[in-house]
């Protein structure tokens, strides 16, 4: 297991390539304790990788974005990207843990000092897990401003009613970052106003005014539906100002997209390495299949797509760290990364022929897992329409 990550007193300063390389090596070493058999068994039983999450937490990786004063390492987004990329490149599935990194930003940017002091040190030690992100609802879909979950202020608390869907890791998290409507949609000037963000302590309410129903999916993602029935949330758990929640969530989405893109690069690297190894070793017609250009070229193409997408991820993370506008780059990184990982997944399965379908090769599992990123956290069409409208100046389509 890796030693606890060093605290370098840098407060989100960009890291040097050598420092990033050191993190990558240490993460790869930690992941070696969690080989394919481990992930296969979890996938079969749809279990949460508790041991893996604990190991990452103890080594300090999941608190890399938490400032040192609250018990984290105070590193920047590039470090978080390097960690998630290496997790995926090792064959693991970081989806069980990645939310803590991108949800954190909302608490860091908009939380009060008291909220940060109360929660961040415990998140850093792993005493509390902040892994649940409650935004999507069944009837609203991508149109977040149409959410129906409400939080109504009563004295020193809010009463929450409604439902979320696809709230991943809710059963394995102590805290949820929740977006709810605090002013009815017909009482606000713009539909994106009147929503607020709360940090919800889920454990005490579970089974009473909060219930969680798992959704079985084609991947092991611990995703759920969450129901709120007069859930009381202390007003002290409102993050930032009431009514500004949509903007807070949007701000956090750039980080989320860049981090997911980094995971896609890791997946693509895994598929390319796996396919290359198999193409060198598998002999048919008396020679390695990799000697055929029909096998070589798709591997080479997938490799090039991965490298190109990685440059966009690097660029987006660098802009983010310099506090520069990065909406276009974050979206492009997510899109190019997810397309590169899907291209590599398809190529890897094809290279393996029938064995690509066999569980023991891990290809079919990673193939299913990486497909998610063309849909979540934002689907392809929505990225394309963002670029069309906000970068190219084409008419707004929705
Ligand atoms: C496994 C999994 C885990 C998830 N985890 C979380 C989580 O932890 N927290 C959370 O809040 N959400 C989560 N999500 C939700 C995810 O972010 C959404 O599924 C995703 O953003 C797409 O929204 P939707 O499913 O409602 O699709 P919809 O909005 O219903 O869209 C369906 C299809 O129509 C397309 N479409 C919609 N509108 C337009 C338009 N105007 N123009 C062109 N095409 C359009 C979309 O691109 C999409 O392909 C998760 C989803 C999955 C599958």
Short mmCIF file of C-alpha atoms and ligand atoms in Angstrom, two decimals:
data_model
loop_
_atom_site.label_atom_id
_atom_site.label_comp_id
_atom_site.label_asym_id
_atom_site.label_seq_id
_atom_site.Cartn_x
_atom_site.Cartn_y
_atom_site.Cartn_z
CA UNK A 1 0.00 0.00 0.00
CA UNK A 2 1.21 3.49 -0.81
CA UNK A 3 2.43 5.71 1.99
CA UNK A 4 0.10 8.57 2.88
CA UNK A 5 0.44 11.25 0.22
CA UNK A 6 2.84 14.00 1.13
CA UNK A 7 1.53 17.43 2.02
CA UNK A 8 3.52 19.87 0.04
CA UNK A 9 2.22 23.19 1.35
CA UNK A 10 1.26 24.27 -2.15
CA UNK A 11 -2.44 25.20 -1.91
CA UNK A 12 -3.57 24.11 -5.35
CA UNK A 13 -0.41 25.24 -7.17
CA UNK A 14 0.22 23.31 -10.40
CA UNK A 15 2.50 20.34 -9.92
CA UNK A 16 5.67 19.69 -11.85
CA UNK A 17 5.73 16.71 -14.27
CA UNK A 18 8.12 14.92 -11.88
CA UNK A 19 5.71 15.35 -8.94
CA UNK A 20 2.80 14.12 -11.04
CA UNK A 21 4.85 11.13 -12.18
CA UNK A 22 5.55 10.29 -8.54
CA UNK A 23 1.82 10.31 -7.74
CA UNK A 24 1.09 8.15 -10.78
CA UNK A 25 3.66 5.55 -9.73
CA UNK A 26 2.33 5.41 -6.17
CA UNK A 27 -1.31 5.05 -7.33
CA UNK A 28 -0.36 2.27 -9.73
CA UNK A 29 1.40 0.49 -6.87
CA UNK A 30 -1.68 0.78 -4.64
CA UNK A 31 -3.96 -0.49 -7.43
CA UNK A 32 -1.77 -3.56 -7.90
CA UNK A 33 -3.25 -4.84 -4.62
CA UNK A 34 -6.66 -4.83 -6.33
CA UNK A 35 -6.26 -6.98 -9.45
CA UNK A 36 -8.83 -8.11 -12.04
CA UNK A 37 -10.15 -10.93 -9.83
CA UNK A 38 -11.16 -8.38 -7.20
CA UNK A 39 -13.14 -6.24 -9.68
CA UNK A 40 -14.66 -9.26 -11.39
CA UNK A 41 -16.04 -10.60 -8.11
CA UNK A 42 -17.50 -7.21 -7.23
CA UNK A 43 -19.03 -6.88 -10.67
CA UNK A 44 -20.64 -10.32 -10.42
CA UNK A 45 -22.14 -9.55 -7.03
CA UNK A 46 -22.77 -5.84 -7.64
CA UNK A 47 -20.80 -4.99 -4.51
CA UNK A 48 -19.18 -1.68 -3.55
CA UNK A 49 -15.33 -1.73 -3.44
CA UNK A 50 -15.17 -0.78 0.24
CA UNK A 51 -11.61 -2.09 0.71
CA UNK A 52 -10.35 -0.18 -2.34
CA UNK A 53 -12.02 3.05 -1.22
CA UNK A 54 -10.54 2.61 2.25
CA UNK A 55 -7.05 2.09 0.83
CA UNK A 56 -7.32 5.21 -1.36
CA UNK A 57 -8.62 7.22 1.59
CA UNK A 58 -5.87 6.04 3.94
CA UNK A 59 -3.25 6.88 1.36
CA UNK A 60 -4.70 10.40 1.15
CA UNK A 61 -5.71 10.30 -2.50
CA UNK A 62 -9.39 11.07 -2.02
CA UNK A 63 -8.61 14.16 0.01
CA UNK A 64 -6.06 15.53 -2.43
CA UNK A 65 -8.26 18.57 -3.21
CA UNK A 66 -8.98 19.40 0.45
CA UNK A 67 -6.76 22.26 1.68
CA UNK A 68 -4.09 21.31 4.20
CA UNK A 69 -5.70 23.36 6.96
CA UNK A 70 -8.64 20.93 6.83
CA UNK A 71 -6.51 17.80 6.74
CA UNK A 72 -6.08 17.26 2.99
CA UNK A 73 -3.07 17.58 0.70
CA UNK A 74 -4.15 20.85 -0.92
CA UNK A 75 -3.27 19.72 -4.42
CA UNK A 76 -4.79 20.90 -7.69
CA UNK A 77 -7.01 19.34 -10.31
CA UNK A 78 -4.06 17.97 -12.33
CA UNK A 79 -3.10 15.80 -9.37
CA UNK A 80 -6.69 14.55 -9.04
CA UNK A 81 -6.73 13.82 -12.78
CA UNK A 82 -3.48 11.87 -12.52
CA UNK A 83 -4.89 9.81 -9.63
CA UNK A 84 -8.13 8.93 -11.44
CA UNK A 85 -6.37 8.24 -14.75
CA UNK A 86 -3.99 5.77 -13.13
CA UNK A 87 -6.82 4.03 -11.27
CA UNK A 88 -8.58 3.40 -14.59
CA UNK A 89 -5.38 2.51 -16.44
CA UNK A 90 -4.69 -0.19 -13.85
CA UNK A 91 -7.98 -1.92 -14.74
CA UNK A 92 -9.84 -0.72 -11.66
CA UNK A 93 -13.08 1.26 -11.60
CA UNK A 94 -12.71 4.64 -9.93
CA UNK A 95 -16.43 5.40 -10.31
CA UNK A 96 -16.91 4.23 -6.75
CA UNK A 97 -14.81 7.09 -5.51
CA UNK A 98 -14.59 9.88 -8.06
CA UNK A 99 -17.57 11.91 -6.83
CA UNK A 100 -15.80 12.92 -3.65
CA UNK A 101 -13.29 14.80 -5.77
CA UNK A 102 -15.75 16.78 -7.83
CA UNK A 103 -18.48 17.31 -5.23
CA UNK A 104 -15.85 18.74 -2.92
CA UNK A 105 -15.46 21.86 -5.05
CA UNK A 106 -18.94 23.17 -4.16
CA UNK A 107 -18.23 22.86 -0.44
CA UNK A 108 -14.78 24.42 -0.87
CA UNK A 109 -16.04 27.37 -2.92
CA UNK A 110 -19.37 28.09 -1.27
CA UNK A 111 -19.27 26.52 2.16
CA UNK A 112 -18.84 28.76 5.21
CA UNK A 113 -15.79 28.43 7.44
CA UNK A 114 -17.95 26.68 10.02
CA UNK A 115 -19.20 24.16 7.44
CA UNK A 116 -15.68 23.48 6.21
CA UNK A 117 -14.38 23.02 9.75
CA UNK A 118 -17.25 20.71 10.58
CA UNK A 119 -17.02 18.44 7.56
CA UNK A 120 -13.74 18.61 5.67
CA UNK A 121 -11.41 17.11 8.31
CA UNK A 122 -13.75 14.15 8.76
CA UNK A 123 -14.00 13.67 4.99
CA UNK A 124 -10.21 13.80 4.78
CA UNK A 125 -9.78 11.01 7.35
CA UNK A 126 -12.57 8.93 5.82
CA UNK A 127 -14.76 9.21 8.92
CA UNK A 128 -17.37 10.70 6.61
CA UNK A 129 -17.84 9.84 2.95
CA UNK A 130 -19.08 12.56 0.61
CA UNK A 131 -19.90 10.47 -2.44
CA UNK A 132 -23.56 11.17 -3.28
CA UNK A 133 -24.58 13.87 -5.73
CA UNK A 134 -28.34 14.39 -5.95
CA UNK A 135 -29.13 16.44 -9.06
CA UNK A 136 -30.85 14.30 -11.71
CA UNK A 137 -34.59 13.63 -11.39
CA UNK A 138 -36.78 11.25 -13.36
CA UNK A 139 -39.03 13.85 -14.96
CA UNK A 140 -36.45 16.63 -15.45
CA UNK A 141 -33.63 14.65 -17.10
CA UNK A 142 -30.97 16.95 -18.49
CA UNK A 143 -33.25 19.96 -18.00
CA UNK A 144 -32.07 20.58 -14.44
CA UNK A 145 -34.12 23.74 -14.00
CA UNK A 146 -37.25 21.54 -14.14
CA UNK A 147 -36.42 19.62 -10.98
CA UNK A 148 -39.38 19.10 -8.63
CA UNK A 149 -37.68 18.29 -5.35
CA UNK A 150 -38.48 21.14 -3.00
CA UNK A 151 -36.89 22.50 0.17
CA UNK A 152 -39.24 24.76 2.12
CA UNK A 153 -37.84 26.89 4.92
CA UNK A 154 -39.50 26.48 8.32
CA UNK A 155 -37.67 28.38 11.03
CA UNK A 156 -34.14 27.04 11.38
CA UNK A 157 -34.65 24.16 8.97
CA UNK A 158 -35.76 23.21 5.49
CA UNK A 159 -38.31 20.49 4.78
CA UNK A 160 -37.32 18.48 1.73
CA UNK A 161 -39.78 16.48 -0.41
CA UNK A 162 -39.25 14.84 -3.76
CA UNK A 163 -37.20 12.25 -5.59
CA UNK A 164 -33.82 11.90 -7.26
CA UNK A 165 -32.71 9.26 -9.72
CA UNK A 166 -29.26 7.91 -10.61
CA UNK A 167 -27.90 9.07 -7.27
CA UNK A 168 -24.82 6.89 -7.36
CA UNK A 169 -23.12 5.60 -4.19
CA UNK A 170 -25.95 6.91 -1.94
CA UNK A 171 -25.93 3.68 0.06
CA UNK A 172 -22.20 4.06 0.67
CA UNK A 173 -22.07 7.74 1.48
CA UNK A 174 -22.72 9.65 4.69
CA UNK A 175 -23.29 12.97 2.98
CA UNK A 176 -25.17 14.03 -0.12
CA UNK A 177 -24.82 17.25 -2.05
CA UNK A 178 -28.45 17.96 -2.91
CA UNK A 179 -29.98 20.41 -5.37
CA UNK A 180 -33.58 21.36 -4.53
CA UNK A 181 -36.00 24.09 -5.50
CA UNK A 182 -36.46 26.68 -2.73
CA UNK A 183 -38.62 29.09 -4.76
CA UNK A 184 -41.30 27.78 -7.13
CA UNK A 185 -40.36 28.02 -10.78
CA UNK A 186 -43.26 30.37 -11.60
CA UNK A 187 -42.11 32.83 -8.92
CA UNK A 188 -38.60 33.44 -10.28
CA UNK A 189 -37.59 35.71 -13.15
CA UNK A 190 -35.32 33.04 -14.69
CA UNK A 191 -35.98 29.33 -14.38
CA UNK A 192 -32.38 28.74 -13.26
CA UNK A 193 -32.99 30.89 -10.18
CA UNK A 194 -34.64 29.69 -6.97
CA UNK A 195 -32.68 26.44 -6.55
CA UNK A 196 -30.36 25.82 -3.61
CA UNK A 197 -27.64 23.38 -2.62
CA UNK A 198 -27.59 21.52 0.70
CA UNK A 199 -25.18 19.22 2.40
CA UNK A 200 -27.47 16.47 3.67
CA UNK A 201 -26.48 14.06 6.43
CA UNK A 202 -28.15 10.90 5.23
CA UNK A 203 -27.42 8.28 7.89
CA UNK A 204 -29.78 9.47 10.66
CA UNK A 205 -32.68 9.98 8.22
CA UNK A 206 -32.29 6.65 6.44
CA UNK A 207 -35.39 4.45 6.61
CA UNK A 208 -37.44 7.31 8.07
CA UNK A 209 -37.80 10.35 5.85
CA UNK A 210 -35.14 9.26 3.37
CA UNK A 211 -35.21 6.00 1.47
CA UNK A 212 -32.86 4.59 -1.10
CA UNK A 213 -33.74 2.06 -3.79
CA UNK A 214 -30.89 0.50 -5.80
CA UNK A 215 -31.15 0.44 -9.60
CA UNK A 216 -29.61 -2.62 -11.17
CA UNK A 217 -27.66 -1.55 -14.24
CA UNK A 218 -25.31 -3.09 -16.81
CA UNK A 219 -22.37 -1.93 -14.70
CA UNK A 220 -21.44 -2.17 -11.04
CA UNK A 221 -22.07 1.47 -10.17
CA UNK A 222 -24.08 1.38 -6.92
CA UNK A 223 -26.58 3.76 -8.41
CA UNK A 224 -29.96 4.41 -6.79
CA UNK A 225 -33.22 6.26 -6.57
CA UNK A 226 -33.58 8.44 -3.48
CA UNK A 227 -36.90 9.53 -1.98
CA UNK A 228 -37.38 12.43 0.45
CA UNK A 229 -40.49 12.49 2.61
CA UNK A 230 -40.52 15.58 4.84
CA UNK A 231 -36.78 15.29 5.41
CA UNK A 232 -35.59 18.00 7.81
CA UNK A 233 -32.30 19.64 6.86
CA UNK A 234 -30.86 22.27 9.23
CA UNK A 235 -30.66 25.72 7.62
CA UNK A 236 -26.99 25.65 8.67
CA UNK A 237 -26.48 23.02 5.95
CA UNK A 238 -27.44 25.35 3.11
CA UNK A 239 -24.31 25.98 1.03
CA UNK A 240 -23.82 29.58 -0.05
CA UNK A 241 -26.85 31.73 -0.73
CA UNK A 242 -30.38 30.46 -1.07
CA UNK A 243 -31.55 30.53 -4.70
CA UNK A 244 -28.05 30.45 -6.26
CA UNK A 245 -27.67 26.67 -6.27
CA UNK A 246 -27.93 26.12 -10.02
CA UNK A 247 -24.94 28.39 -10.60
CA UNK A 248 -22.94 26.58 -7.91
CA UNK A 249 -23.69 23.21 -9.48
CA UNK A 250 -22.76 24.49 -12.96
CA UNK A 251 -19.42 25.79 -11.65
CA UNK A 252 -18.65 22.36 -10.25
CA UNK A 253 -19.44 20.68 -13.54
CA UNK A 254 -16.24 21.83 -15.25
CA UNK A 255 -14.17 20.00 -12.65
CA UNK A 256 -16.42 16.96 -12.93
CA UNK A 257 -16.06 16.82 -16.71
CA UNK A 258 -12.28 17.19 -16.60
CA UNK A 259 -11.93 14.47 -13.95
CA UNK A 260 -14.20 12.06 -15.84
CA UNK A 261 -12.23 12.80 -19.02
CA UNK A 262 -9.04 11.83 -17.17
CA UNK A 263 -10.69 8.55 -16.21
CA UNK A 264 -11.53 7.95 -19.87
CA UNK A 265 -7.89 8.47 -20.82
CA UNK A 266 -6.98 5.86 -18.21
CA UNK A 267 -9.54 3.44 -19.65
CA UNK A 268 -8.27 4.01 -23.19
CA UNK A 269 -4.70 3.32 -22.04
CA UNK A 270 -5.83 0.08 -20.42
CA UNK A 271 -7.64 -1.08 -23.61
CA UNK A 272 -4.70 -0.20 -25.86
CA UNK A 273 -2.20 -2.00 -23.59
CA UNK A 274 -4.47 -5.03 -23.24
CA UNK A 275 -5.08 -5.25 -27.00
CA UNK A 276 -1.40 -4.80 -27.83
CA UNK A 277 -0.37 -7.56 -25.43
CA UNK A 278 -3.00 -9.93 -26.79
CA UNK A 279 -2.19 -9.11 -30.42
CA UNK A 280 1.46 -9.97 -29.77
CA UNK A 281 0.69 -13.22 -28.00
CA UNK A 282 -2.29 -14.73 -29.83
CA UNK A 283 -1.24 -16.90 -32.78
CA UNK A 284 -3.64 -17.78 -35.59
CA UNK A 285 -2.60 -19.03 -39.07
CA UNK A 286 0.85 -19.63 -37.64
CA UNK A 287 1.64 -16.03 -36.68
CA UNK A 288 0.71 -13.42 -34.10
CA UNK A 289 -2.56 -11.73 -35.00
CA UNK A 290 -0.78 -8.40 -34.37
CA UNK A 291 1.32 -9.05 -37.47
CA UNK A 292 -1.81 -8.35 -39.55
CA UNK A 293 -2.32 -4.68 -40.32
CA UNK A 294 -6.07 -5.22 -39.95
CA UNK A 295 -5.34 -5.77 -36.25
CA UNK A 296 -2.47 -3.28 -35.89
CA UNK A 297 -4.14 -0.25 -37.41
CA UNK A 298 -7.19 -0.04 -35.11
CA UNK A 299 -4.83 -0.27 -32.13
CA UNK A 300 -2.67 2.52 -33.56
CA UNK A 301 -5.77 4.66 -34.23
CA UNK A 302 -7.10 4.14 -30.72
CA UNK A 303 -3.70 5.07 -29.32
CA UNK A 304 -3.63 8.31 -31.33
CA UNK A 305 -7.16 9.27 -30.28
CA UNK A 306 -6.23 8.67 -26.64
CA UNK A 307 -3.09 10.82 -26.91
CA UNK A 308 -4.98 13.67 -28.62
CA UNK A 309 -7.77 13.62 -26.03
CA UNK A 310 -5.19 13.56 -23.23
CA UNK A 311 -3.79 16.88 -24.50
CA UNK A 312 -7.24 18.45 -24.18
CA UNK A 313 -7.64 17.08 -20.66
CA UNK A 314 -4.25 18.55 -19.73
CA UNK A 315 -5.20 21.90 -21.24
CA UNK A 316 -8.58 22.01 -19.50
CA UNK A 317 -7.07 21.08 -16.12
CA UNK A 318 -4.37 23.70 -16.51
CA UNK A 319 -6.92 26.45 -17.32
CA UNK A 320 -9.04 25.34 -14.38
CA UNK A 321 -6.07 25.53 -12.03
CA UNK A 322 -5.21 29.02 -13.28
CA UNK A 323 -8.84 30.03 -12.62
CA UNK A 324 -9.29 30.83 -16.33
CA UNK A 325 -12.56 30.21 -18.22
CA UNK A 326 -12.51 26.54 -19.23
CA UNK A 327 -16.11 25.59 -20.09
CA UNK A 328 -15.31 24.82 -23.72
CA UNK A 329 -12.15 22.88 -22.91
CA UNK A 330 -13.83 20.93 -20.08
CA UNK A 331 -16.66 19.89 -22.38
CA UNK A 332 -14.33 19.03 -25.26
CA UNK A 333 -12.06 17.05 -22.93
CA UNK A 334 -15.03 15.03 -21.63
CA UNK A 335 -16.32 14.38 -25.15
CA UNK A 336 -12.98 13.55 -26.78
CA UNK A 337 -11.96 11.45 -23.77
CA UNK A 338 -15.17 9.43 -23.75
CA UNK A 339 -15.03 8.92 -27.52
CA UNK A 340 -11.38 7.81 -27.29
CA UNK A 341 -12.12 5.32 -24.51
CA UNK A 342 -15.13 3.91 -26.36
CA UNK A 343 -13.13 3.60 -29.59
CA UNK A 344 -10.39 1.79 -27.66
CA UNK A 345 -12.94 -0.44 -25.90
CA UNK A 346 -14.52 -1.52 -29.18
CA UNK A 347 -11.11 -2.11 -30.75
CA UNK A 348 -9.94 -4.14 -27.72
CA UNK A 349 -12.99 -6.38 -27.77
CA UNK A 350 -12.61 -6.96 -31.52
CA UNK A 351 -8.90 -7.72 -31.12
CA UNK A 352 -9.72 -10.39 -28.54
CA UNK A 353 -12.28 -12.09 -30.80
CA UNK A 354 -14.45 -14.49 -28.81
CA UNK A 355 -12.24 -14.21 -25.73
CA UNK A 356 -13.23 -10.54 -25.45
CA UNK A 357 -16.59 -11.81 -24.21
CA UNK A 358 -15.09 -14.02 -21.51
CA UNK A 359 -15.33 -12.53 -18.03
CA UNK A 360 -11.80 -13.53 -17.03
CA UNK A 361 -10.17 -11.16 -19.54
CA UNK A 362 -11.82 -8.08 -17.93
CA UNK A 363 -12.38 -6.62 -21.41
CA UNK A 364 -16.16 -7.03 -21.38
CA UNK A 365 -16.37 -5.45 -17.91
CA UNK A 366 -14.25 -2.44 -18.82
CA UNK A 367 -16.15 -2.20 -22.14
CA UNK A 368 -19.45 -1.88 -20.26
CA UNK A 369 -18.02 0.48 -17.68
CA UNK A 370 -16.47 2.98 -20.08
CA UNK A 371 -19.63 3.23 -22.19
CA UNK A 372 -21.25 5.23 -19.42
CA UNK A 373 -19.15 8.30 -20.11
CA UNK A 374 -20.83 9.04 -23.44
CA UNK A 375 -24.05 9.50 -21.41
CA UNK A 376 -23.03 10.70 -17.94
CA UNK A 377 -22.27 13.08 -16.37
CA UNK A 378 -23.44 14.79 -19.55
CA UNK A 379 -24.52 13.17 -22.79
CA UNK A 380 -22.89 13.69 -26.19
CA UNK A 381 -25.68 15.83 -27.69
CA UNK A 382 -25.59 18.26 -24.82
CA UNK A 383 -21.83 18.74 -25.17
CA UNK A 384 -22.21 19.26 -28.90
CA UNK A 385 -24.95 21.82 -28.42
CA UNK A 386 -22.79 23.65 -25.84
CA UNK A 387 -19.94 23.92 -28.36
CA UNK A 388 -22.31 24.87 -31.18
CA UNK A 389 -23.97 27.63 -29.19
CA UNK A 390 -21.34 28.97 -26.81
CA UNK A 391 -18.19 28.51 -28.88
CA UNK A 392 -19.40 28.74 -32.48
CA UNK A 393 -22.27 31.18 -32.00
CA UNK A 394 -24.96 29.01 -33.59
CA UNK A 395 -28.60 29.56 -32.50
CA UNK A 396 -29.69 28.15 -29.14
CA UNK A 397 -31.53 24.90 -29.80
CA UNK A 398 -33.32 24.28 -26.51
C1 LIG B 1 -24.89 4.90 -14.12
C2 LIG B 1 -25.30 6.34 -13.98
C3 LIG B 1 -24.84 7.07 -12.89
C4 LIG B 1 -25.26 8.39 -12.70
N1 LIG B 1 -24.89 9.06 -11.57
C5 LIG B 1 -25.46 10.26 -11.28
C6 LIG B 1 -25.26 10.88 -10.02
O1 LIG B 1 -24.54 10.37 -9.16
N2 LIG B 1 -25.93 12.03 -9.75
C7 LIG B 1 -26.76 12.62 -10.66
O2 LIG B 1 -27.33 13.67 -10.35
N3 LIG B 1 -26.95 12.07 -11.89
C8 LIG B 1 -26.34 10.91 -12.20
N4 LIG B 1 -26.55 10.31 -13.43
C9 LIG B 1 -27.46 10.94 -14.38
C10 LIG B 1 -26.76 11.41 -15.65
O3 LIG B 1 -26.06 12.59 -15.40
C11 LIG B 1 -27.84 11.56 -16.72
O4 LIG B 1 -28.31 10.25 -17.03
C12 LIG B 1 -27.33 12.23 -17.96
O5 LIG B 1 -27.00 13.58 -17.70
C13 LIG B 1 -28.39 12.20 -19.06
O6 LIG B 1 -29.62 12.64 -18.54
P1 LIG B 1 -30.93 11.74 -18.72
O7 LIG B 1 -30.58 10.33 -18.44
O8 LIG B 1 -32.02 12.33 -17.94
O9 LIG B 1 -31.25 11.85 -20.25
P2 LIG B 1 -32.35 12.78 -20.95
O10 LIG B 1 -32.16 14.20 -20.54
O11 LIG B 1 -33.67 12.16 -20.79
O12 LIG B 1 -31.88 12.65 -22.47
C14 LIG B 1 -32.06 11.43 -23.20
C15 LIG B 1 -31.33 11.54 -24.52
O13 LIG B 1 -31.84 12.66 -25.27
C16 LIG B 1 -30.81 13.56 -25.59
N5 LIG B 1 -31.35 14.94 -25.52
C17 LIG B 1 -32.07 15.50 -24.51
N6 LIG B 1 -32.34 16.79 -24.81
C18 LIG B 1 -31.78 17.04 -26.02
C19 LIG B 1 -31.71 18.18 -26.85
N7 LIG B 1 -32.26 19.36 -26.52
N8 LIG B 1 -31.04 18.09 -28.03
C20 LIG B 1 -30.48 16.92 -28.39
N9 LIG B 1 -30.52 15.79 -27.64
C21 LIG B 1 -31.15 15.86 -26.46
C22 LIG B 1 -29.70 13.34 -24.59
O14 LIG B 1 -28.44 13.69 -25.11
C23 LIG B 1 -29.82 11.83 -24.34
O15 LIG B 1 -29.08 11.13 -25.31
C24 LIG B 1 -26.09 8.99 -13.66
C25 LIG B 1 -26.51 8.27 -14.80
C26 LIG B 1 -26.13 6.96 -14.94
C27 LIG B 1 -26.65 6.19 -16.13
#
